[in-house]
Short mmCIF file of C-alpha atoms and ligand atoms in Angstrom, two decimals:
data_model
loop_
_atom_site.label_atom_id
_atom_site.label_comp_id
_atom_site.label_asym_id
_atom_site.label_seq_id
_atom_site.Cartn_x
_atom_site.Cartn_y
_atom_site.Cartn_z
CA GLU A 268 2.64 17.31 -8.43
CA THR A 269 -0.04 16.03 -6.21
CA LEU A 270 3.04 13.39 -5.16
CA ASN A 271 5.51 15.89 -4.54
CA LYS A 272 3.17 17.78 -2.24
CA GLY A 273 1.77 14.66 -0.54
CA LEU A 274 5.21 13.40 0.41
CA GLU A 275 6.60 16.99 1.30
CA LYS A 276 6.66 16.44 5.27
CA THR A 277 8.84 12.73 4.75
CA LYS A 278 11.28 14.99 2.40
CA THR A 279 11.66 17.98 4.43
CA SER A 280 12.48 15.90 7.40
CA PHE A 281 14.52 13.53 5.79
CA PHE A 282 16.63 16.02 3.70
CA SER A 283 17.17 18.16 6.76
CA LYS A 284 18.43 15.07 8.61
CA LEU A 285 20.54 13.71 5.54
CA SER A 286 22.09 17.14 5.07
CA LYS A 287 23.25 17.03 9.20
CA ALA A 288 24.59 13.76 8.44
CA VAL A 289 26.97 14.75 5.96
CA LEU A 290 27.99 17.97 7.20
CA GLY A 291 31.14 19.16 6.86
CA LYS A 292 32.07 15.65 5.13
CA THR A 293 33.52 15.17 1.63
CA GLN A 294 34.07 11.32 1.96
CA VAL A 295 31.39 8.73 2.75
CA ASP A 296 33.42 7.08 5.66
CA ASP A 297 32.08 5.55 8.77
CA GLU A 298 30.82 8.28 10.62
CA VAL A 299 28.88 9.72 7.48
CA LEU A 300 27.61 6.02 7.54
CA ASP A 301 26.68 5.91 11.13
CA ASN A 302 24.93 9.22 10.95
CA LEU A 303 22.98 7.73 7.70
CA GLU A 304 22.06 4.76 9.76
CA GLU A 305 20.25 6.82 12.00
CA VAL A 306 18.65 9.19 9.66
CA LEU A 307 17.08 5.82 7.92
CA VAL A 308 15.81 4.49 11.10
CA THR A 309 14.33 7.72 12.21
CA SER A 310 12.69 7.96 9.04
CA ASP A 311 10.82 5.06 9.53
CA VAL A 312 12.48 2.90 7.19
CA GLY A 313 12.88 0.03 9.63
CA ILE A 314 15.89 -1.44 11.13
CA GLU A 315 16.69 -4.34 8.79
CA THR A 316 16.06 -2.41 5.80
CA THR A 317 18.17 0.52 6.98
CA LEU A 318 20.86 -2.04 7.64
CA LYS A 319 20.54 -3.28 4.01
CA ILE A 320 21.12 0.11 2.53
CA ILE A 321 23.74 0.72 4.58
CA GLY A 322 25.76 -2.62 3.94
CA ARG A 323 25.21 -1.69 0.22
CA ILE A 324 26.60 1.62 0.38
CA GLN A 325 29.51 0.52 2.46
CA ASP A 326 30.16 -2.22 -0.17
CA ARG A 327 30.47 0.25 -3.09
CA ALA A 328 32.38 2.63 -0.88
CA SER A 329 34.86 -0.17 -0.13
CA LYS A 330 34.94 -1.09 -3.81
CA ASP A 331 35.36 2.54 -5.15
CA LYS A 332 37.84 3.28 -2.42
CA TYR A 333 36.30 6.76 -2.75
CA VAL A 334 32.58 8.12 -2.36
CA SER A 335 32.13 11.62 -1.91
CA THR A 336 29.20 12.60 0.11
CA SER A 337 27.84 14.93 -3.01
CA GLU A 338 27.35 11.28 -4.89
CA LEU A 339 25.29 9.62 -1.66
CA ASN A 340 21.72 11.17 -2.84
CA THR A 341 22.10 9.07 -6.62
CA ILE A 342 23.78 6.14 -4.57
CA LEU A 343 20.84 6.21 -2.06
CA LYS A 344 18.08 6.80 -4.65
CA GLU A 345 19.43 3.64 -6.70
CA GLU A 346 19.70 1.46 -3.61
CA ILE A 347 15.97 2.39 -2.36
CA ALA A 348 14.68 1.70 -5.85
CA ALA A 349 16.57 -1.54 -6.01
CA LEU A 350 15.24 -2.54 -2.61
CA LEU A 351 11.34 -1.66 -3.62
CA VAL A 352 9.45 -4.35 -4.98
CA GLY A 353 8.70 -4.08 -8.63
CA ASP A 354 5.78 -2.16 -9.50
CA THR A 355 2.82 -3.81 -10.14
CA VAL A 356 2.01 -1.84 -13.17
CA PRO A 357 5.31 -0.72 -14.40
CA ASP A 358 5.99 2.97 -15.82
CA SER A 359 2.46 3.47 -15.64
CA LYS A 360 -0.17 5.90 -13.80
CA GLU A 361 -3.24 4.39 -15.05
CA PHE A 362 -5.56 2.15 -12.80
CA GLU A 363 -5.55 -0.73 -15.04
CA ILE A 364 -7.36 -3.88 -14.43
CA PRO A 365 -5.43 -7.11 -15.46
CA GLU A 366 -6.92 -9.64 -18.20
CA THR A 367 -9.24 -12.19 -16.80
CA GLY A 368 -10.46 -13.89 -19.49
CA GLY A 369 -13.73 -12.20 -19.54
CA LEU A 370 -14.59 -12.93 -15.95
CA PRO A 371 -14.41 -10.38 -13.14
CA TYR A 372 -11.49 -9.21 -11.29
CA VAL A 373 -11.92 -9.82 -8.03
CA ILE A 374 -9.56 -7.66 -5.37
CA MET A 375 -10.40 -8.62 -1.56
CA VAL A 376 -9.48 -5.67 0.85
CA VAL A 377 -8.29 -6.18 4.28
CA GLY A 378 -7.05 -4.01 6.82
CA VAL A 379 -7.71 -2.65 10.44
CA ASN A 380 -10.66 -0.06 11.27
CA GLY A 381 -9.62 3.67 10.32
CA VAL A 382 -6.85 2.93 8.10
CA GLY A 383 -8.57 4.42 5.27
CA LYS A 384 -9.90 1.15 3.67
CA THR A 385 -13.60 2.41 2.82
CA THR A 386 -11.84 5.49 1.43
CA THR A 387 -9.44 3.84 -0.71
CA ILE A 388 -12.17 1.49 -2.34
CA GLY A 389 -14.31 4.41 -2.97
CA LYS A 390 -11.38 6.11 -4.97
CA LEU A 391 -10.63 2.88 -6.52
CA ALA A 392 -14.31 2.22 -7.45
CA SER A 393 -14.31 6.00 -9.02
CA HIS A 394 -11.31 5.41 -10.96
CA TYR A 395 -12.43 2.12 -12.40
CA HIS A 396 -15.81 3.71 -12.97
CA LYS A 397 -14.11 6.96 -14.79
CA ASN A 398 -12.11 4.77 -16.98
CA GLY A 399 -15.16 3.08 -18.18
CA LYS A 400 -15.18 -0.24 -15.98
CA LYS A 401 -18.12 -1.88 -14.51
CA VAL A 402 -17.40 -2.12 -10.96
CA VAL A 403 -19.62 -3.84 -8.05
CA LEU A 404 -18.69 -3.09 -4.42
CA GLY A 405 -19.18 -5.95 -1.60
CA ALA A 406 -19.93 -4.69 2.05
CA ALA A 407 -18.36 -7.76 3.80
CA ASP A 408 -17.20 -5.77 6.81
CA THR A 409 -20.43 -6.06 8.40
CA PHE A 410 -19.14 -5.83 12.11
CA ARG A 411 -19.49 -2.17 12.13
CA ALA A 412 -22.61 -0.45 10.45
CA ALA A 413 -20.41 2.54 9.72
CA ALA A 414 -18.38 0.57 7.69
CA VAL A 415 -21.43 -0.46 5.51
CA GLU A 416 -22.80 2.87 5.37
CA GLN A 417 -19.81 4.33 4.15
CA LEU A 418 -19.46 1.91 1.66
CA GLU A 419 -22.88 2.46 0.30
CA LEU A 420 -22.36 6.26 0.22
CA TRP A 421 -19.43 6.06 -1.89
CA GLY A 422 -21.61 3.36 -4.17
CA LYS A 423 -24.16 6.35 -4.34
CA ARG A 424 -21.76 9.04 -5.06
CA VAL A 425 -19.81 7.07 -7.56
CA GLY A 426 -22.90 5.47 -8.98
CA VAL A 427 -21.66 1.89 -8.78
CA PRO A 428 -24.08 -0.97 -7.04
CA VAL A 429 -23.24 -2.01 -3.44
CA ILE A 430 -24.22 -5.48 -2.39
CA SER A 431 -24.97 -5.42 1.33
CA HIS A 432 -26.74 -7.24 3.52
CA GLY A 433 -26.51 -4.61 6.43
CA MET A 434 -24.80 -4.98 10.20
CA ASN A 435 -24.16 -8.56 11.60
CA THR A 436 -24.90 -10.64 8.89
CA ASP A 437 -22.45 -13.32 7.40
CA PRO A 438 -19.66 -11.58 5.12
CA ALA A 439 -19.21 -14.48 3.18
CA ALA A 440 -22.62 -14.30 2.14
CA VAL A 441 -22.06 -10.78 0.90
CA ALA A 442 -19.12 -11.82 -0.94
CA PHE A 443 -21.01 -14.69 -2.47
CA ASP A 444 -23.62 -12.46 -3.63
CA ALA A 445 -21.02 -9.54 -4.78
CA VAL A 446 -19.36 -12.11 -6.90
CA LYS A 447 -22.46 -13.58 -8.31
CA GLN A 448 -23.94 -10.13 -9.55
CA ALA A 449 -20.80 -9.16 -10.62
CA VAL A 450 -20.53 -12.56 -12.88
CA ASP A 451 -24.16 -11.95 -13.98
CA MET A 452 -24.10 -8.28 -15.31
CA LYS A 453 -20.62 -9.00 -16.68
CA ALA A 454 -18.88 -6.53 -14.21
CA ASP A 455 -14.77 -5.80 -14.89
CA VAL A 456 -14.44 -5.66 -11.20
CA VAL A 457 -15.56 -6.63 -7.77
CA ILE A 458 -13.80 -5.05 -4.47
CA ILE A 459 -14.68 -6.53 -1.44
CA ASP A 460 -14.50 -4.67 1.87
CA THR A 461 -13.56 -6.90 4.62
CA ALA A 462 -13.39 -6.64 8.54
CA GLY A 463 -10.18 -6.36 10.57
CA ARG A 464 -10.48 -7.50 13.77
CA LEU A 465 -6.72 -8.49 14.37
CA HIS A 466 -7.43 -9.14 18.07
CA THR A 467 -8.99 -12.53 16.91
CA LYS A 468 -6.52 -13.85 14.53
CA VAL A 469 -8.06 -17.23 14.30
CA ASN A 470 -11.56 -15.73 13.68
CA LEU A 471 -9.81 -13.16 10.84
CA MET A 472 -8.30 -16.30 9.61
CA ASN A 473 -11.33 -18.11 9.20
CA GLU A 474 -13.31 -15.34 7.86
CA LEU A 475 -10.94 -14.25 5.50
CA SER A 476 -10.83 -18.11 3.83
CA LYS A 477 -14.24 -18.41 4.16
CA ILE A 478 -14.85 -15.47 1.78
CA LYS A 479 -11.99 -16.62 -0.61
CA ARG A 480 -13.93 -20.53 -0.69
CA VAL A 481 -17.20 -18.86 -1.45
CA ILE A 482 -15.62 -16.61 -4.01
CA GLN A 483 -14.03 -19.47 -5.64
CA LYS A 484 -17.40 -21.22 -6.25
CA PHE A 485 -17.62 -18.69 -9.31
CA ILE A 486 -14.22 -17.81 -9.79
CA PRO A 487 -11.87 -20.66 -9.27
CA GLU A 488 -8.52 -18.28 -9.36
CA ALA A 489 -9.94 -15.14 -7.27
CA PRO A 490 -9.20 -13.03 -5.64
CA HIS A 491 -6.65 -11.98 -7.90
CA ASP A 492 -5.69 -9.93 -5.13
CA VAL A 493 -5.43 -9.77 -1.77
CA MET A 494 -4.83 -5.92 -0.96
CA LEU A 495 -3.76 -4.76 2.69
CA VAL A 496 -4.38 -1.08 3.31
CA LEU A 497 -2.08 0.32 6.39
CA ASP A 498 -2.16 3.97 7.52
CA GLY A 499 1.44 5.04 6.59
CA SER A 500 1.54 7.99 9.27
CA THR A 501 1.53 5.04 12.29
CA GLY A 502 4.74 4.41 11.23
CA GLN A 503 6.18 0.96 12.94
CA ASN A 504 2.16 0.29 13.81
CA ALA A 505 1.87 -0.46 10.14
CA VAL A 506 4.64 -2.91 10.25
CA ILE A 507 3.20 -4.61 13.21
CA GLN A 508 -0.24 -5.01 11.16
CA ALA A 509 1.39 -6.06 8.10
CA ARG A 510 3.03 -9.08 10.09
CA GLU A 511 -0.24 -10.14 11.57
CA PHE A 512 -2.05 -9.74 8.16
CA THR A 513 0.54 -11.80 6.32
CA LYS A 514 0.29 -14.52 9.10
CA ALA A 515 -3.38 -14.56 8.59
CA THR A 516 -3.70 -14.61 4.67
CA GLU A 517 -1.97 -14.08 1.74
CA VAL A 518 -1.61 -10.56 0.99
CA THR A 519 -0.75 -9.51 -2.69
CA SER A 520 -0.36 -5.77 -2.73
CA LEU A 521 -0.52 -2.81 -0.56
CA ALA A 522 -2.12 0.30 -0.36
CA ILE A 523 -0.36 2.94 2.01
CA THR A 524 -2.54 5.50 3.07
CA LYS A 525 -2.18 9.09 4.68
CA LEU A 526 1.21 9.66 3.48
CA ASP A 527 0.39 13.33 3.62
CA GLY A 528 0.66 15.02 6.63
CA THR A 529 3.52 12.61 8.05
CA ALA A 530 7.13 12.35 8.03
CA LYS A 531 6.94 8.84 8.48
CA GLY A 532 6.86 8.17 4.37
CA GLY A 533 9.86 5.98 4.80
CA VAL A 534 7.95 3.30 6.11
CA VAL A 535 6.72 2.21 2.60
CA ILE A 536 10.26 1.62 1.73
CA GLY A 537 10.58 -0.62 4.72
CA ILE A 538 7.42 -2.73 4.69
CA SER A 539 7.67 -3.49 0.73
CA ASP A 540 11.28 -4.76 1.37
CA GLN A 541 10.62 -6.82 4.80
CA PHE A 542 7.62 -8.54 3.48
CA GLN A 543 8.36 -8.84 -0.17
CA ILE A 544 4.75 -7.41 -1.14
CA PRO A 545 4.59 -4.65 -3.81
CA VAL A 546 2.90 -1.01 -3.05
CA ARG A 547 0.19 -0.90 -5.79
CA TYR A 548 -1.35 2.24 -4.25
CA ILE A 549 -0.13 5.59 -2.05
CA GLY A 550 -2.83 7.85 -0.35
CA VAL A 551 -1.55 11.21 -0.26
CA GLY A 552 -4.68 12.90 0.85
CA GLU A 553 -8.64 12.69 1.11
CA LYS A 554 -9.26 13.55 -2.46
CA MET A 555 -10.05 11.16 -5.25
CA GLU A 556 -6.97 12.17 -7.12
CA ASP A 557 -5.05 11.55 -3.97
CA LEU A 558 -4.93 7.95 -4.31
CA GLN A 559 -2.14 7.37 -6.74
CA VAL A 560 -1.07 4.08 -8.82
CA PHE A 561 2.73 3.67 -6.78
CA ASN A 562 5.98 3.73 -8.95
CA LYS A 563 8.87 3.18 -7.19
CA HIS A 564 11.02 5.54 -9.40
CA GLU A 565 8.78 8.19 -9.26
CA PHE A 566 8.43 7.75 -5.39
CA VAL A 567 12.09 7.64 -4.94
CA ASP A 568 12.18 10.85 -7.09
CA SER A 569 9.97 12.94 -5.45
CA LEU A 570 11.75 11.97 -1.89
CA PHE A 571 14.97 13.43 -3.59
CA GLU A 572 13.57 16.29 -5.66
P1 LIG B 181 -11.69 2.59 7.21
O1 LIG B 181 -12.32 2.53 8.91
O2 LIG B 181 -10.14 1.74 7.32
O3 LIG B 181 -12.43 2.31 6.29
O4 LIG B 181 -11.14 3.98 7.37
P2 LIG B 181 -11.74 5.29 6.29
O5 LIG B 181 -12.06 4.77 4.81
O6 LIG B 181 -13.20 5.53 7.02
O7 LIG B 181 -10.86 6.53 6.81
C1 LIG B 181 -10.64 7.27 8.00
C2 LIG B 181 -10.19 8.66 7.71
O8 LIG B 181 -8.81 8.83 7.12
C3 LIG B 181 -11.40 9.24 6.81
O9 LIG B 181 -11.56 10.73 7.34
C4 LIG B 181 -10.60 9.48 5.66
O10 LIG B 181 -11.08 10.41 4.93
C5 LIG B 181 -9.19 9.59 5.88
N1 LIG B 181 -8.30 9.30 4.90
C6 LIG B 181 -8.11 8.07 3.90
N2 LIG B 181 -6.90 7.74 3.31
C7 LIG B 181 -6.37 9.04 3.56
C8 LIG B 181 -5.07 9.87 3.10
O11 LIG B 181 -4.53 9.15 2.25
N3 LIG B 181 -4.83 11.08 3.40
C9 LIG B 181 -5.46 11.68 4.50
N4 LIG B 181 -5.12 12.72 5.02
N5 LIG B 181 -6.67 11.20 4.93
C10 LIG B 181 -6.95 9.95 4.49
#
């Protein structure tokens, strides 16, 4: 229900455009496909992914000879779900931590300022904590005083330790201490906040690889997850950020925030397809329960319900 409400703007805009695209038509023909292409592009799905979807519908229309416009919703749903990269936690709404053989599961969180990185980390920490997991947070976004302070605030609010050395300290040293602390106290999960300064890509790359190296002194296979946080309401800007970050480091999952209050929710489909990275979480509001485990079928259903 939260999901439906959170995606309302995307849905409303998508549907009014979609109904115009098929107005007065009974069969999916070239004109309908042209209109549909425009609907998808203006819904921020992105041109490449849009062309893929159109191509698939075209294939079906030419194979089956006749596809009625009333079938179009079902077909679109199927094709969009097929394009979304598989769910990380199939058919689950739970905030689960994969098995790591007794060592803490390490999540390194990357993303530019303002996208909702700290909020997402706080919400995640809260969910894990509520599920009885031991959580440690690492304030390795040492570039901004506000980032360190906010993470500490979240730690207090949720009741989990935050490892911090303050502003302008070495991020890798913070990560080192956070993972060390997590191992010492047999924590289940450690979430490390990092700085996202895209304008200095070489620095970003170096900083992230240095953080990885120190973490691996404790846990060779860590970080288990490098999560990129993107602001869905920025549409194609989020795509550009995804491109830059995937060049700087290996990204293994996505959290797409602020899908409430935007009609650009189609960006979830485009980014997942274009970068072949699973969307793990979506943010549909500022409250705790507004961070949701992404389930592609639920997502598609709520777009078309
Ligand atoms: P950071 O700079 O990336 O750490 O960003 P913050 O976590 O400080 O978030 C920036 C703002 O976005 C804050 O006001 C958050 O409450 C807000 N925010 C984060 N996620 C969401 C979301 O899913 N929906 C809405 N509406 N606001 C969000």
